[in-house]
């Protein structure tokens, strides 16, 4: 496939700005017009894969979480991720509390919380990780389980140790600048362009409908020093599907005119052809 046939290359060549900002794919059209929502949903995963392959960085998507009392009686929450190109499955493990902090109508202080629920302490590693995501913070630190699905909106990056675990302080939303993307596509003619107004920014969210699998594994108090691994074997077959339903006509099989019609709409597509001298007025 030629560079021009690649979807990402086409966007850059027509002057659009494409980047991954705070873990989200962002498109800023050169025309100032909004990109059709259906088009963005259809091409999100393809564009992200092209970006990370072109720039040479991995991108991880949240899959599920599990809680449990592990080695030496310490409690924690395990977050499972999948690398979107390879299917590699690292995890991140954080110490949290699994017992009630006070007496309530549903239980006494020190009782075990219902399955899947946990309490977070401000200033601990999980709380710091969540602050890095920029996602809403629960109004109560004991209802974090209701917010975990929001992690599926983001793509992540981080350093992984020999046990297939993220080093907690490095796990954060993925950043790939438009300048890095343009430099990789147009190494001899890359230009640094000023940011456009937020009104024209199109942000694409990955699919949030992620099946929650609960695989409990043991870890020690120092969660980077355990012997258990978080590799591919711990992900259930129904835990995550990386590829959405493909379009009826894949972009690589579309003609240039068909692709522009989908992206810009019929009127803008014709205007683009006229502006480029490929169609008579």
Coordinates of C-alpha atoms in Angstrom, one line a residue, residues 106-243:
X106 CA -25.2 -2.5 55.5
X107 CA -22.1 -3.5 57.5
X108 CA -19.7 -2.9 60.4
X109 CA -16.3 -1.3 60.4
X110 CA -13.7 -3.8 59.2
X111 CA -16.2 -6.0 57.3
X112 CA -15.2 -7.0 53.8
X113 CA -16.7 -4.8 51.1
X114 CA -18.9 -6.5 48.4
X115 CA -17.0 -8.3 45.6
X116 CA -15.4 -5.8 43.2
X117 CA -15.6 -2.8 45.6
X118 CA -12.6 -1.1 47.2
X119 CA -11.6 2.1 49.0
X120 CA -8.9 4.4 47.8
X121 CA -6.7 6.6 50.0
X122 CA -5.7 10.1 48.9
X123 CA -2.0 10.4 48.2
X124 CA -1.6 6.7 47.5
X125 CA -0.4 5.4 44.1
X126 CA -3.9 4.6 42.7
X127 CA -5.1 8.1 43.6
X128 CA -2.1 9.7 41.9
X129 CA -2.6 7.5 38.8
X130 CA -6.3 8.6 38.6
X131 CA -5.3 12.2 38.8
X132 CA -3.0 11.7 35.8
X133 CA -5.9 10.4 33.8
X134 CA -7.8 13.6 34.1
X135 CA -11.0 11.6 34.6
X136 CA -13.7 12.6 37.1
X137 CA -12.9 11.8 40.7
X138 CA -15.7 10.0 42.7
X139 CA -17.4 12.1 45.3
X140 CA -16.8 9.3 47.8
X141 CA -13.6 7.2 47.9
X142 CA -15.6 4.0 48.4
X143 CA -17.5 4.1 45.1
X144 CA -14.5 4.0 42.7
X145 CA -15.8 0.7 41.3
X146 CA -18.6 2.7 39.6
X147 CA -16.0 4.8 37.7
X148 CA -13.6 2.2 36.5
X149 CA -15.2 1.8 33.1
X150 CA -14.2 5.4 32.3
X151 CA -10.6 4.1 31.9
X152 CA -11.8 2.6 28.6
X153 CA -12.0 6.0 27.1
X154 CA -8.2 6.5 27.1
X155 CA -5.1 5.0 25.6
X156 CA -2.1 4.5 28.0
X157 CA 1.6 4.3 28.0
X158 CA 4.2 3.3 30.7
X159 CA 7.2 1.3 31.6
X160 CA 6.7 -2.4 32.1
X161 CA 9.0 -4.6 34.3
X162 CA 10.1 -8.2 33.8
X163 CA 6.9 -9.5 35.5
X164 CA 4.7 -7.9 32.9
X165 CA 3.6 -5.2 35.3
X166 CA 3.5 -1.5 34.8
X167 CA 5.7 0.6 37.1
X168 CA 2.9 2.4 38.7
X169 CA 4.4 5.9 38.6
X170 CA 4.9 5.6 34.8
X171 CA 1.4 4.6 33.9
X172 CA -0.3 7.6 32.2
X173 CA -2.4 8.6 29.2
X174 CA -0.7 8.3 25.9
X175 CA 0.8 11.4 24.2
X176 CA 1.8 11.5 20.5
X177 CA 2.2 15.1 19.2
X178 CA 1.0 16.2 15.7
X179 CA 4.6 17.3 15.1
X180 CA 6.0 13.8 15.7
X181 CA 3.3 12.3 13.4
X182 CA 4.1 14.8 10.6
X183 CA 7.8 14.3 11.0
X184 CA 7.4 10.6 10.6
X185 CA 5.2 10.9 7.5
X186 CA 6.9 13.9 5.9
X187 CA 10.5 13.8 7.2
X188 CA 11.8 16.2 4.6
X189 CA 9.0 18.7 4.7
X190 CA 7.6 18.6 8.2
X191 CA 6.4 21.9 9.5
X192 CA 5.4 23.1 13.0
X193 CA 1.9 24.5 12.8
X194 CA 0.2 26.5 15.4
X195 CA -2.7 25.0 17.4
X196 CA -6.2 25.6 15.9
X197 CA -9.2 26.7 18.0
X198 CA -10.9 24.1 20.2
X199 CA -14.2 24.6 18.2
X200 CA -12.9 22.5 15.4
X201 CA -11.3 19.7 17.5
X202 CA -12.7 16.3 17.0
X203 CA -12.0 13.9 19.9
X204 CA -12.6 10.1 19.4
X205 CA -13.4 7.9 22.4
X206 CA -12.7 4.1 22.2
X207 CA -15.6 1.8 22.7
X208 CA -16.6 1.6 26.4
X209 CA -18.4 -1.7 26.2
X210 CA -15.7 -3.8 27.7
X211 CA -16.5 -7.1 29.3
X212 CA -15.3 -7.3 32.9
X213 CA -13.3 -10.4 33.7
X214 CA -12.1 -11.0 37.3
X215 CA -8.8 -12.9 37.4
X216 CA -7.3 -12.8 40.9
X217 CA -3.6 -13.2 41.3
X218 CA -1.2 -13.0 44.3
X219 CA 1.3 -10.2 44.9
X220 CA 3.5 -9.1 47.7
X221 CA 3.3 -5.8 49.6
X222 CA 5.9 -4.4 47.3
X223 CA 3.8 -5.1 44.2
X224 CA 6.8 -4.8 41.8
X225 CA 8.7 -7.6 43.6
X226 CA 6.2 -10.5 43.3
X227 CA 6.8 -13.7 41.3
X228 CA 3.4 -13.8 39.5
X229 CA 3.2 -12.4 36.0
X230 CA 0.4 -10.5 34.3
X231 CA 1.1 -11.8 30.8
X232 CA -1.3 -13.1 28.1
X233 CA -2.4 -16.1 30.0
X234 CA -4.5 -14.2 32.6
X235 CA -6.8 -12.5 30.1
X236 CA -10.1 -14.3 29.5
X237 CA -11.1 -15.0 25.9
X238 CA -14.2 -12.9 26.3
X239 CA -12.4 -10.1 28.2
X240 CA -11.8 -7.7 25.3
X241 CA -12.2 -7.4 21.5
X242 CA -9.7 -5.0 20.0
X243 CA -11.2 -4.8 16.5

